[in-house]
Amino acid sequence: MLFETRPADWQAVAADELLIGYCLTAAPPVTDPQQAADRLRWFAHRLEHPNAAIAADAYAEYALAPFAVVREATTALDAEQLASWLTDPAINPQRRGFYGLAAGLVARQRQGSEASCCRQALHQALAAPRGSDFQAGTDGLLAGLLIADGAEAINNTALGLFAETASPVDQRHLLNALRFAWEEPADTMPRHQTVATTRRLLALPHLAREAIIDLARYQDWEALPAIVPLWDELGQDDPLIRPAVAGYLVACPQPAARQAVEQLRRRDADAVAAAIAASRFPLPAATDSR
């Protein structure tokens, strides 16, 4: 990336022979979109380079690349090396999230020992003890698991994501992973599985509002019977729930949605009007990381 920035943006750094050689050995240029994956493959073997500047530059190339290009360039990644990085506590957590995503792609694209070692490493990384409740990169690990095995892996009781003792932070990571699964690898993670798992988040008070909004965005109108009761069950304690429910009902084309709005209006017309008005304004977004 060094030679793709203006000289005015450059910063002087201490350079050893490795870094000088790296700078002089240019990555393949991209003159055609089809060459983007070839360029990314060139950086694959430099992701954990002993020289921190080289490793950071290689990681930045992957971080800025479109998902489709990353998926195509996954052929250059070594399955056993990915598995090793996933279970190495010394690896930067944010990088581990990307390696989790890459491991999911490898598990999906390959067979035999390469696929199984990536799957096993994903489970080990998610089960590993943490220094704190928040762990950067967990959403990437979960996204990798979704790509590798679909919703069945997420619903696995061993992960405990829907258990009463589950970490709310991990559940939010799951929400982010599901959003990624909807936006990016639609051909590897069936969208009906994304929708079905998002519905399960309606039962979690701290994520119900985001789940309602996402289900409306996914146009999952079959969730209507589960969403309407949340007006009363959660709406009195969380002021953001009712605007989300109202927004869903207004967007839903089913007659049952209009009937639900009228029933709520008969109970409290002012509250419904306020909720519908609030639903038209951007609401605080869930934390989103890749």
Short mmCIF file of N, CA and C in Angstrom, two decimals, residues 123-285:
data_model
loop_
_atom_site.label_atom_id
_atom_site.label_comp_id
_atom_site.label_asym_id
_atom_site.label_seq_id
_atom_site.Cartn_x
_atom_site.Cartn_y
_atom_site.Cartn_z
N HIS A 123 -13.75 -23.56 16.63
CA HIS A 123 -14.41 -23.92 17.89
C HIS A 123 -13.47 -23.70 19.08
N GLN A 124 -12.20 -24.05 18.91
CA GLN A 124 -11.24 -23.86 20.00
C GLN A 124 -11.05 -22.39 20.32
N ALA A 125 -10.98 -21.56 19.28
CA ALA A 125 -10.79 -20.13 19.50
C ALA A 125 -11.97 -19.51 20.22
N LEU A 126 -13.18 -19.96 19.89
CA LEU A 126 -14.38 -19.42 20.54
C LEU A 126 -14.52 -19.92 21.98
N ALA A 127 -13.99 -21.10 22.25
CA ALA A 127 -14.11 -21.68 23.59
C ALA A 127 -12.96 -21.27 24.51
N ALA A 128 -11.94 -20.64 23.96
CA ALA A 128 -10.76 -20.29 24.76
C ALA A 128 -11.11 -19.26 25.83
N PRO A 129 -10.52 -19.37 27.01
CA PRO A 129 -10.77 -18.37 28.07
C PRO A 129 -10.26 -16.99 27.65
N ARG A 130 -10.91 -15.94 28.16
CA ARG A 130 -10.57 -14.58 27.79
C ARG A 130 -10.20 -13.76 29.02
N GLY A 131 -9.46 -12.71 28.76
CA GLY A 131 -9.07 -11.83 29.85
C GLY A 131 -10.19 -10.91 30.29
N SER A 132 -11.18 -10.68 29.41
CA SER A 132 -12.30 -9.80 29.74
C SER A 132 -13.52 -10.27 28.96
N ASP A 133 -14.69 -9.72 29.31
CA ASP A 133 -15.92 -10.11 28.63
C ASP A 133 -15.88 -9.72 27.16
N PHE A 134 -15.34 -8.52 26.89
CA PHE A 134 -15.26 -8.08 25.51
C PHE A 134 -13.99 -8.64 24.87
N GLN A 135 -14.13 -9.16 23.68
CA GLN A 135 -12.99 -9.69 22.94
C GLN A 135 -13.13 -9.29 21.49
N ALA A 136 -12.28 -8.38 21.03
CA ALA A 136 -12.32 -7.97 19.63
C ALA A 136 -12.08 -9.18 18.75
N GLY A 137 -12.78 -9.21 17.62
CA GLY A 137 -12.59 -10.29 16.67
C GLY A 137 -13.55 -11.45 16.82
N THR A 138 -14.32 -11.47 17.92
CA THR A 138 -15.24 -12.59 18.12
C THR A 138 -16.29 -12.65 17.02
N ASP A 139 -16.74 -11.49 16.54
CA ASP A 139 -17.72 -11.50 15.46
C ASP A 139 -17.13 -12.12 14.20
N GLY A 140 -15.82 -11.93 13.97
CA GLY A 140 -15.18 -12.56 12.82
C GLY A 140 -15.12 -14.07 12.97
N LEU A 141 -14.84 -14.55 14.19
CA LEU A 141 -14.84 -15.99 14.44
C LEU A 141 -16.22 -16.59 14.20
N LEU A 142 -17.25 -15.90 14.69
CA LEU A 142 -18.61 -16.39 14.50
C LEU A 142 -19.02 -16.35 13.04
N ALA A 143 -18.61 -15.30 12.33
CA ALA A 143 -18.91 -15.22 10.90
C ALA A 143 -18.23 -16.37 10.16
N GLY A 144 -17.00 -16.69 10.55
CA GLY A 144 -16.32 -17.82 9.93
C GLY A 144 -17.05 -19.13 10.17
N LEU A 145 -17.58 -19.29 11.39
CA LEU A 145 -18.33 -20.50 11.70
C LEU A 145 -19.62 -20.56 10.90
N LEU A 146 -20.27 -19.42 10.72
CA LEU A 146 -21.49 -19.37 9.90
C LEU A 146 -21.19 -19.77 8.46
N ILE A 147 -20.09 -19.28 7.92
CA ILE A 147 -19.72 -19.61 6.55
C ILE A 147 -19.37 -21.10 6.43
N ALA A 148 -18.66 -21.62 7.43
CA ALA A 148 -18.22 -23.01 7.37
C ALA A 148 -19.37 -23.99 7.50
N ASP A 149 -20.26 -23.75 8.45
CA ASP A 149 -21.27 -24.76 8.79
C ASP A 149 -22.69 -24.24 8.86
N GLY A 150 -22.91 -22.95 8.62
CA GLY A 150 -24.26 -22.42 8.66
C GLY A 150 -24.78 -22.27 10.08
N ALA A 151 -26.08 -22.05 10.19
CA ALA A 151 -26.68 -21.77 11.48
C ALA A 151 -26.60 -22.95 12.45
N GLU A 152 -26.44 -24.17 11.92
CA GLU A 152 -26.36 -25.33 12.80
C GLU A 152 -25.20 -25.19 13.79
N ALA A 153 -24.09 -24.62 13.31
CA ALA A 153 -22.94 -24.46 14.19
C ALA A 153 -23.23 -23.45 15.29
N ILE A 154 -23.93 -22.36 14.94
CA ILE A 154 -24.25 -21.32 15.92
C ILE A 154 -25.25 -21.84 16.94
N ASN A 155 -26.17 -22.68 16.51
CA ASN A 155 -27.19 -23.21 17.41
C ASN A 155 -26.66 -24.33 18.30
N ASN A 156 -25.41 -24.74 18.05
CA ASN A 156 -24.79 -25.79 18.85
C ASN A 156 -24.77 -25.38 20.32
N THR A 157 -25.31 -26.23 21.16
CA THR A 157 -25.39 -25.88 22.58
C THR A 157 -24.02 -25.72 23.21
N ALA A 158 -22.98 -26.29 22.59
CA ALA A 158 -21.63 -26.18 23.16
C ALA A 158 -21.17 -24.73 23.19
N LEU A 159 -21.63 -23.92 22.24
CA LEU A 159 -21.25 -22.51 22.24
C LEU A 159 -22.01 -21.72 23.30
N GLY A 160 -23.22 -22.17 23.62
CA GLY A 160 -23.99 -21.53 24.68
C GLY A 160 -24.42 -20.12 24.39
N LEU A 161 -24.56 -19.74 23.12
CA LEU A 161 -24.90 -18.36 22.79
C LEU A 161 -26.33 -18.00 23.16
N PHE A 162 -27.18 -18.99 23.32
CA PHE A 162 -28.57 -18.72 23.70
C PHE A 162 -28.89 -19.25 25.10
N ALA A 163 -27.86 -19.61 25.83
CA ALA A 163 -28.06 -20.07 27.20
C ALA A 163 -28.30 -18.88 28.13
N GLU A 164 -28.91 -19.14 29.27
CA GLU A 164 -29.18 -18.06 30.23
C GLU A 164 -27.89 -17.42 30.73
N THR A 165 -26.82 -18.20 30.73
CA THR A 165 -25.54 -17.69 31.23
C THR A 165 -24.67 -17.08 30.12
N ALA A 166 -25.21 -16.97 28.92
CA ALA A 166 -24.43 -16.47 27.79
C ALA A 166 -24.02 -15.01 28.01
N SER A 167 -22.87 -14.67 27.49
CA SER A 167 -22.39 -13.29 27.59
C SER A 167 -23.18 -12.39 26.64
N PRO A 168 -23.77 -11.30 27.16
CA PRO A 168 -24.47 -10.35 26.27
C PRO A 168 -23.55 -9.79 25.18
N VAL A 169 -22.27 -9.66 25.50
CA VAL A 169 -21.32 -9.15 24.50
C VAL A 169 -21.16 -10.16 23.38
N ASP A 170 -21.05 -11.45 23.72
CA ASP A 170 -20.95 -12.48 22.69
C ASP A 170 -22.21 -12.52 21.83
N GLN A 171 -23.35 -12.32 22.46
CA GLN A 171 -24.60 -12.31 21.70
C GLN A 171 -24.65 -11.14 20.73
N ARG A 172 -24.07 -10.01 21.13
CA ARG A 172 -23.99 -8.88 20.20
C ARG A 172 -23.02 -9.18 19.07
N HIS A 173 -21.95 -9.87 19.37
CA HIS A 173 -21.04 -10.31 18.32
C HIS A 173 -21.78 -11.19 17.32
N LEU A 174 -22.67 -12.04 17.83
CA LEU A 174 -23.46 -12.90 16.95
C LEU A 174 -24.35 -12.06 16.04
N LEU A 175 -24.96 -11.02 16.60
CA LEU A 175 -25.79 -10.13 15.79
C LEU A 175 -24.97 -9.54 14.64
N ASN A 176 -23.76 -9.08 14.93
CA ASN A 176 -22.90 -8.53 13.89
C ASN A 176 -22.53 -9.57 12.85
N ALA A 177 -22.26 -10.80 13.31
CA ALA A 177 -21.92 -11.88 12.38
C ALA A 177 -23.09 -12.20 11.46
N LEU A 178 -24.29 -12.18 12.00
CA LEU A 178 -25.48 -12.44 11.19
C LEU A 178 -25.68 -11.33 10.15
N ARG A 179 -25.43 -10.10 10.54
CA ARG A 179 -25.53 -8.99 9.59
C ARG A 179 -24.52 -9.16 8.46
N PHE A 180 -23.31 -9.58 8.83
CA PHE A 180 -22.30 -9.83 7.81
C PHE A 180 -22.74 -10.95 6.88
N ALA A 181 -23.29 -12.02 7.47
CA ALA A 181 -23.74 -13.15 6.67
C ALA A 181 -24.82 -12.74 5.68
N TRP A 182 -25.66 -11.78 6.07
CA TRP A 182 -26.72 -11.32 5.17
C TRP A 182 -26.14 -10.47 4.05
N GLU A 183 -25.19 -9.61 4.38
CA GLU A 183 -24.67 -8.65 3.41
C GLU A 183 -23.66 -9.25 2.46
N GLU A 184 -22.84 -10.18 2.93
CA GLU A 184 -21.70 -10.60 2.12
C GLU A 184 -21.83 -11.99 1.50
N PRO A 185 -21.65 -13.06 2.28
CA PRO A 185 -21.59 -14.39 1.64
C PRO A 185 -22.96 -15.04 1.47
N ALA A 186 -23.85 -14.38 0.75
CA ALA A 186 -25.21 -14.91 0.61
C ALA A 186 -25.23 -16.26 -0.09
N ASP A 187 -24.18 -16.56 -0.86
CA ASP A 187 -24.16 -17.83 -1.57
C ASP A 187 -23.54 -18.95 -0.73
N THR A 188 -23.01 -18.63 0.45
CA THR A 188 -22.47 -19.66 1.31
C THR A 188 -23.29 -19.86 2.58
N MET A 189 -23.90 -18.80 3.07
CA MET A 189 -24.78 -18.89 4.24
C MET A 189 -26.20 -18.64 3.76
N PRO A 190 -27.05 -19.67 3.71
CA PRO A 190 -28.42 -19.47 3.24
C PRO A 190 -29.13 -18.39 4.03
N ARG A 191 -29.79 -17.49 3.33
CA ARG A 191 -30.41 -16.35 4.01
C ARG A 191 -31.55 -16.76 4.94
N HIS A 192 -32.22 -17.85 4.63
CA HIS A 192 -33.30 -18.26 5.53
C HIS A 192 -32.73 -18.67 6.89
N GLN A 193 -31.48 -19.15 6.92
CA GLN A 193 -30.84 -19.46 8.20
C GLN A 193 -30.48 -18.19 8.96
N THR A 194 -30.03 -17.17 8.22
CA THR A 194 -29.73 -15.89 8.86
C THR A 194 -30.99 -15.32 9.50
N VAL A 195 -32.10 -15.38 8.78
CA VAL A 195 -33.37 -14.86 9.30
C VAL A 195 -33.81 -15.66 10.53
N ALA A 196 -33.76 -16.98 10.44
CA ALA A 196 -34.23 -17.82 11.54
C ALA A 196 -33.41 -17.57 12.81
N THR A 197 -32.10 -17.41 12.67
CA THR A 197 -31.27 -17.17 13.85
C THR A 197 -31.49 -15.77 14.40
N THR A 198 -31.71 -14.79 13.52
CA THR A 198 -32.00 -13.43 13.98
C THR A 198 -33.31 -13.41 14.76
N ARG A 199 -34.28 -14.20 14.36
CA ARG A 199 -35.54 -14.27 15.11
C ARG A 199 -35.31 -14.70 16.55
N ARG A 200 -34.35 -15.59 16.75
CA ARG A 200 -34.09 -16.07 18.11
C ARG A 200 -33.60 -14.94 19.01
N LEU A 201 -33.01 -13.91 18.41
CA LEU A 201 -32.52 -12.77 19.19
C LEU A 201 -33.65 -11.92 19.74
N LEU A 202 -34.87 -12.09 19.23
CA LEU A 202 -36.01 -11.34 19.75
C LEU A 202 -36.26 -11.65 21.23
N ALA A 203 -35.83 -12.82 21.66
CA ALA A 203 -36.04 -13.22 23.05
C ALA A 203 -35.03 -12.59 24.00
N LEU A 204 -34.06 -11.87 23.45
CA LEU A 204 -33.02 -11.25 24.27
C LEU A 204 -33.31 -9.76 24.39
N PRO A 205 -33.73 -9.27 25.56
CA PRO A 205 -34.13 -7.86 25.70
C PRO A 205 -33.09 -6.86 25.23
N HIS A 206 -31.81 -7.16 25.44
CA HIS A 206 -30.77 -6.19 25.08
C HIS A 206 -30.49 -6.15 23.58
N LEU A 207 -31.05 -7.11 22.82
CA LEU A 207 -30.85 -7.14 21.37
C LEU A 207 -32.16 -7.11 20.59
N ALA A 208 -33.28 -7.12 21.28
CA ALA A 208 -34.58 -7.22 20.60
C ALA A 208 -34.80 -6.08 19.62
N ARG A 209 -34.45 -4.86 20.03
CA ARG A 209 -34.68 -3.71 19.14
C ARG A 209 -33.90 -3.86 17.84
N GLU A 210 -32.60 -4.22 17.94
CA GLU A 210 -31.81 -4.40 16.72
C GLU A 210 -32.34 -5.56 15.87
N ALA A 211 -32.78 -6.63 16.54
CA ALA A 211 -33.30 -7.78 15.81
C ALA A 211 -34.57 -7.41 15.04
N ILE A 212 -35.44 -6.62 15.65
CA ILE A 212 -36.66 -6.17 14.96
C ILE A 212 -36.30 -5.37 13.71
N ILE A 213 -35.38 -4.44 13.86
CA ILE A 213 -34.98 -3.60 12.73
C ILE A 213 -34.36 -4.45 11.63
N ASP A 214 -33.51 -5.41 12.01
CA ASP A 214 -32.89 -6.27 11.01
C ASP A 214 -33.91 -7.13 10.29
N LEU A 215 -34.88 -7.67 11.03
CA LEU A 215 -35.90 -8.50 10.39
C LEU A 215 -36.75 -7.69 9.42
N ALA A 216 -36.99 -6.43 9.74
CA ALA A 216 -37.69 -5.56 8.79
C ALA A 216 -36.84 -5.34 7.55
N ARG A 217 -35.55 -5.16 7.76
CA ARG A 217 -34.64 -4.96 6.62
C ARG A 217 -34.56 -6.22 5.77
N TYR A 218 -34.66 -7.38 6.42
CA TYR A 218 -34.64 -8.65 5.69
C TYR A 218 -36.01 -8.98 5.09
N GLN A 219 -37.01 -8.12 5.38
CA GLN A 219 -38.39 -8.33 4.92
C GLN A 219 -38.93 -9.68 5.39
N ASP A 220 -38.63 -10.00 6.63
CA ASP A 220 -39.15 -11.22 7.23
C ASP A 220 -40.48 -10.91 7.91
N TRP A 221 -41.53 -10.91 7.15
CA TRP A 221 -42.85 -10.55 7.68
C TRP A 221 -43.50 -11.70 8.45
N GLU A 222 -42.94 -12.90 8.34
CA GLU A 222 -43.48 -14.03 9.09
C GLU A 222 -43.17 -13.91 10.58
N ALA A 223 -42.28 -13.00 10.93
CA ALA A 223 -41.96 -12.80 12.35
C ALA A 223 -42.98 -11.92 13.06
N LEU A 224 -43.97 -11.43 12.35
CA LEU A 224 -44.97 -10.51 12.91
C LEU A 224 -45.57 -10.99 14.23
N PRO A 225 -46.04 -12.25 14.33
CA PRO A 225 -46.65 -12.68 15.60
C PRO A 225 -45.69 -12.62 16.79
N ALA A 226 -44.40 -12.73 16.54
CA ALA A 226 -43.43 -12.67 17.64
C ALA A 226 -43.06 -11.24 17.99
N ILE A 227 -43.23 -10.31 17.06
CA ILE A 227 -42.80 -8.93 17.27
C ILE A 227 -43.88 -8.08 17.95
N VAL A 228 -45.14 -8.26 17.58
CA VAL A 228 -46.22 -7.43 18.13
C VAL A 228 -46.26 -7.46 19.67
N PRO A 229 -46.14 -8.63 20.31
CA PRO A 229 -46.21 -8.65 21.78
C PRO A 229 -45.09 -7.88 22.47
N LEU A 230 -43.99 -7.62 21.75
CA LEU A 230 -42.86 -6.91 22.37
C LEU A 230 -43.22 -5.46 22.68
N TRP A 231 -44.26 -4.93 22.05
CA TRP A 231 -44.73 -3.57 22.36
C TRP A 231 -45.02 -3.44 23.85
N ASP A 232 -45.67 -4.46 24.40
CA ASP A 232 -46.00 -4.45 25.83
C ASP A 232 -44.90 -5.10 26.68
N GLU A 233 -44.37 -6.22 26.20
CA GLU A 233 -43.44 -6.99 27.02
C GLU A 233 -42.14 -6.24 27.30
N LEU A 234 -41.65 -5.49 26.32
CA LEU A 234 -40.38 -4.78 26.47
C LEU A 234 -40.51 -3.27 26.32
N GLY A 235 -41.59 -2.83 25.68
CA GLY A 235 -41.72 -1.42 25.34
C GLY A 235 -41.84 -0.48 26.52
N GLN A 236 -42.37 -0.96 27.63
CA GLN A 236 -42.52 -0.09 28.79
C GLN A 236 -41.19 0.21 29.48
N ASP A 237 -40.25 -0.71 29.36
CA ASP A 237 -38.95 -0.54 30.02
C ASP A 237 -37.88 0.03 29.10
N ASP A 238 -38.01 -0.22 27.81
CA ASP A 238 -37.01 0.24 26.83
C ASP A 238 -37.68 1.20 25.86
N PRO A 239 -37.36 2.48 25.90
CA PRO A 239 -38.04 3.46 25.04
C PRO A 239 -37.74 3.29 23.55
N LEU A 240 -36.75 2.47 23.20
CA LEU A 240 -36.42 2.27 21.79
C LEU A 240 -37.16 1.09 21.16
N ILE A 241 -37.79 0.28 21.99
CA ILE A 241 -38.48 -0.90 21.46
C ILE A 241 -39.71 -0.51 20.65
N ARG A 242 -40.53 0.38 21.18
CA ARG A 242 -41.78 0.71 20.50
C ARG A 242 -41.56 1.36 19.13
N PRO A 243 -40.60 2.28 18.96
CA PRO A 243 -40.33 2.78 17.61
C PRO A 243 -39.91 1.67 16.65
N ALA A 244 -39.15 0.70 17.15
CA ALA A 244 -38.73 -0.42 16.29
C ALA A 244 -39.94 -1.26 15.88
N VAL A 245 -40.81 -1.56 16.86
CA VAL A 245 -42.03 -2.33 16.55
C VAL A 245 -42.91 -1.56 15.58
N ALA A 246 -43.08 -0.26 15.83
CA ALA A 246 -43.92 0.56 14.95
C ALA A 246 -43.35 0.62 13.54
N GLY A 247 -42.04 0.77 13.43
CA GLY A 247 -41.41 0.80 12.11
C GLY A 247 -41.61 -0.50 11.36
N TYR A 248 -41.51 -1.62 12.08
CA TYR A 248 -41.73 -2.93 11.46
C TYR A 248 -43.17 -3.04 10.97
N LEU A 249 -44.13 -2.65 11.81
CA LEU A 249 -45.54 -2.77 11.45
C LEU A 249 -45.90 -1.89 10.26
N VAL A 250 -45.34 -0.69 10.21
CA VAL A 250 -45.63 0.21 9.09
C VAL A 250 -45.04 -0.34 7.80
N ALA A 251 -43.86 -0.97 7.88
CA ALA A 251 -43.21 -1.50 6.68
C ALA A 251 -43.84 -2.81 6.21
N CYS A 252 -44.42 -3.57 7.13
CA CYS A 252 -44.97 -4.88 6.79
C CYS A 252 -46.20 -4.74 5.90
N PRO A 253 -46.25 -5.43 4.76
CA PRO A 253 -47.39 -5.30 3.84
C PRO A 253 -48.58 -6.18 4.21
N GLN A 254 -48.45 -7.00 5.23
CA GLN A 254 -49.52 -7.93 5.56
C GLN A 254 -50.69 -7.20 6.24
N PRO A 255 -51.93 -7.59 5.93
CA PRO A 255 -53.10 -6.99 6.59
C PRO A 255 -53.03 -7.10 8.11
N ALA A 256 -52.44 -8.18 8.60
CA ALA A 256 -52.34 -8.36 10.05
C ALA A 256 -51.53 -7.26 10.70
N ALA A 257 -50.57 -6.69 9.98
CA ALA A 257 -49.77 -5.59 10.53
C ALA A 257 -50.62 -4.34 10.70
N ARG A 258 -51.46 -4.04 9.71
CA ARG A 258 -52.34 -2.87 9.82
C ARG A 258 -53.35 -3.07 10.94
N GLN A 259 -53.83 -4.29 11.09
CA GLN A 259 -54.76 -4.58 12.17
C GLN A 259 -54.09 -4.38 13.54
N ALA A 260 -52.83 -4.79 13.63
CA ALA A 260 -52.10 -4.63 14.89
C ALA A 260 -51.92 -3.15 15.23
N VAL A 261 -51.62 -2.33 14.21
CA VAL A 261 -51.47 -0.89 14.44
C VAL A 261 -52.77 -0.29 14.94
N GLU A 262 -53.89 -0.68 14.33
CA GLU A 262 -55.19 -0.14 14.74
C GLU A 262 -55.54 -0.56 16.16
N GLN A 263 -55.23 -1.79 16.51
CA GLN A 263 -55.50 -2.25 17.87
C GLN A 263 -54.68 -1.46 18.90
N LEU A 264 -53.42 -1.19 18.55
CA LEU A 264 -52.58 -0.40 19.45
C LEU A 264 -53.08 1.04 19.54
N ARG A 265 -53.56 1.58 18.43
CA ARG A 265 -54.09 2.95 18.43
C ARG A 265 -55.31 3.07 19.33
N ARG A 266 -56.15 2.05 19.32
CA ARG A 266 -57.35 2.10 20.17
C ARG A 266 -56.97 2.13 21.65
N ARG A 267 -55.84 1.57 21.97
CA ARG A 267 -55.38 1.56 23.36
C ARG A 267 -54.68 2.86 23.74
N ASP A 268 -53.84 3.37 22.82
CA ASP A 268 -53.09 4.60 23.12
C ASP A 268 -52.63 5.21 21.81
N ALA A 269 -53.49 6.06 21.24
CA ALA A 269 -53.19 6.65 19.93
C ALA A 269 -51.95 7.54 19.97
N ASP A 270 -51.78 8.26 21.07
CA ASP A 270 -50.63 9.16 21.17
C ASP A 270 -49.31 8.38 21.19
N ALA A 271 -49.30 7.28 21.91
CA ALA A 271 -48.08 6.47 21.99
C ALA A 271 -47.72 5.89 20.63
N VAL A 272 -48.73 5.44 19.89
CA VAL A 272 -48.49 4.88 18.56
C VAL A 272 -47.98 5.96 17.62
N ALA A 273 -48.59 7.13 17.66
CA ALA A 273 -48.15 8.23 16.79
C ALA A 273 -46.71 8.62 17.10
N ALA A 274 -46.38 8.68 18.38
CA ALA A 274 -45.01 9.04 18.76
C ALA A 274 -44.01 7.97 18.32
N ALA A 275 -44.41 6.71 18.44
CA ALA A 275 -43.52 5.62 18.04
C ALA A 275 -43.29 5.60 16.54
N ILE A 276 -44.36 5.83 15.77
CA ILE A 276 -44.22 5.86 14.31
C ILE A 276 -43.34 7.03 13.89
N ALA A 277 -43.54 8.19 14.53
CA ALA A 277 -42.71 9.35 14.22
C ALA A 277 -41.25 9.08 14.56
N ALA A 278 -41.00 8.45 15.70
CA ALA A 278 -39.63 8.16 16.11
C ALA A 278 -38.98 7.12 15.21
N SER A 279 -39.79 6.23 14.65
CA SER A 279 -39.22 5.18 13.78
C SER A 279 -38.66 5.74 12.49
N ARG A 280 -39.05 6.98 12.16
CA ARG A 280 -38.56 7.59 10.92
C ARG A 280 -37.20 8.23 11.09
N PHE A 281 -36.72 8.32 12.33
CA PHE A 281 -35.42 8.92 12.60
C PHE A 281 -34.40 7.81 12.84
N PRO A 282 -33.14 8.05 12.47
CA PRO A 282 -32.11 7.04 12.73
C PRO A 282 -32.00 6.75 14.21
N LEU A 283 -31.95 5.48 14.55
CA LEU A 283 -31.80 5.08 15.94
C LEU A 283 -30.35 4.72 16.20
N PRO A 284 -29.92 4.74 17.45
CA PRO A 284 -28.54 4.35 17.75
C PRO A 284 -28.23 2.98 17.17
N ALA A 285 -27.15 2.87 16.45
CA ALA A 285 -26.81 1.62 15.78
C ALA A 285 -26.06 0.69 16.71
#
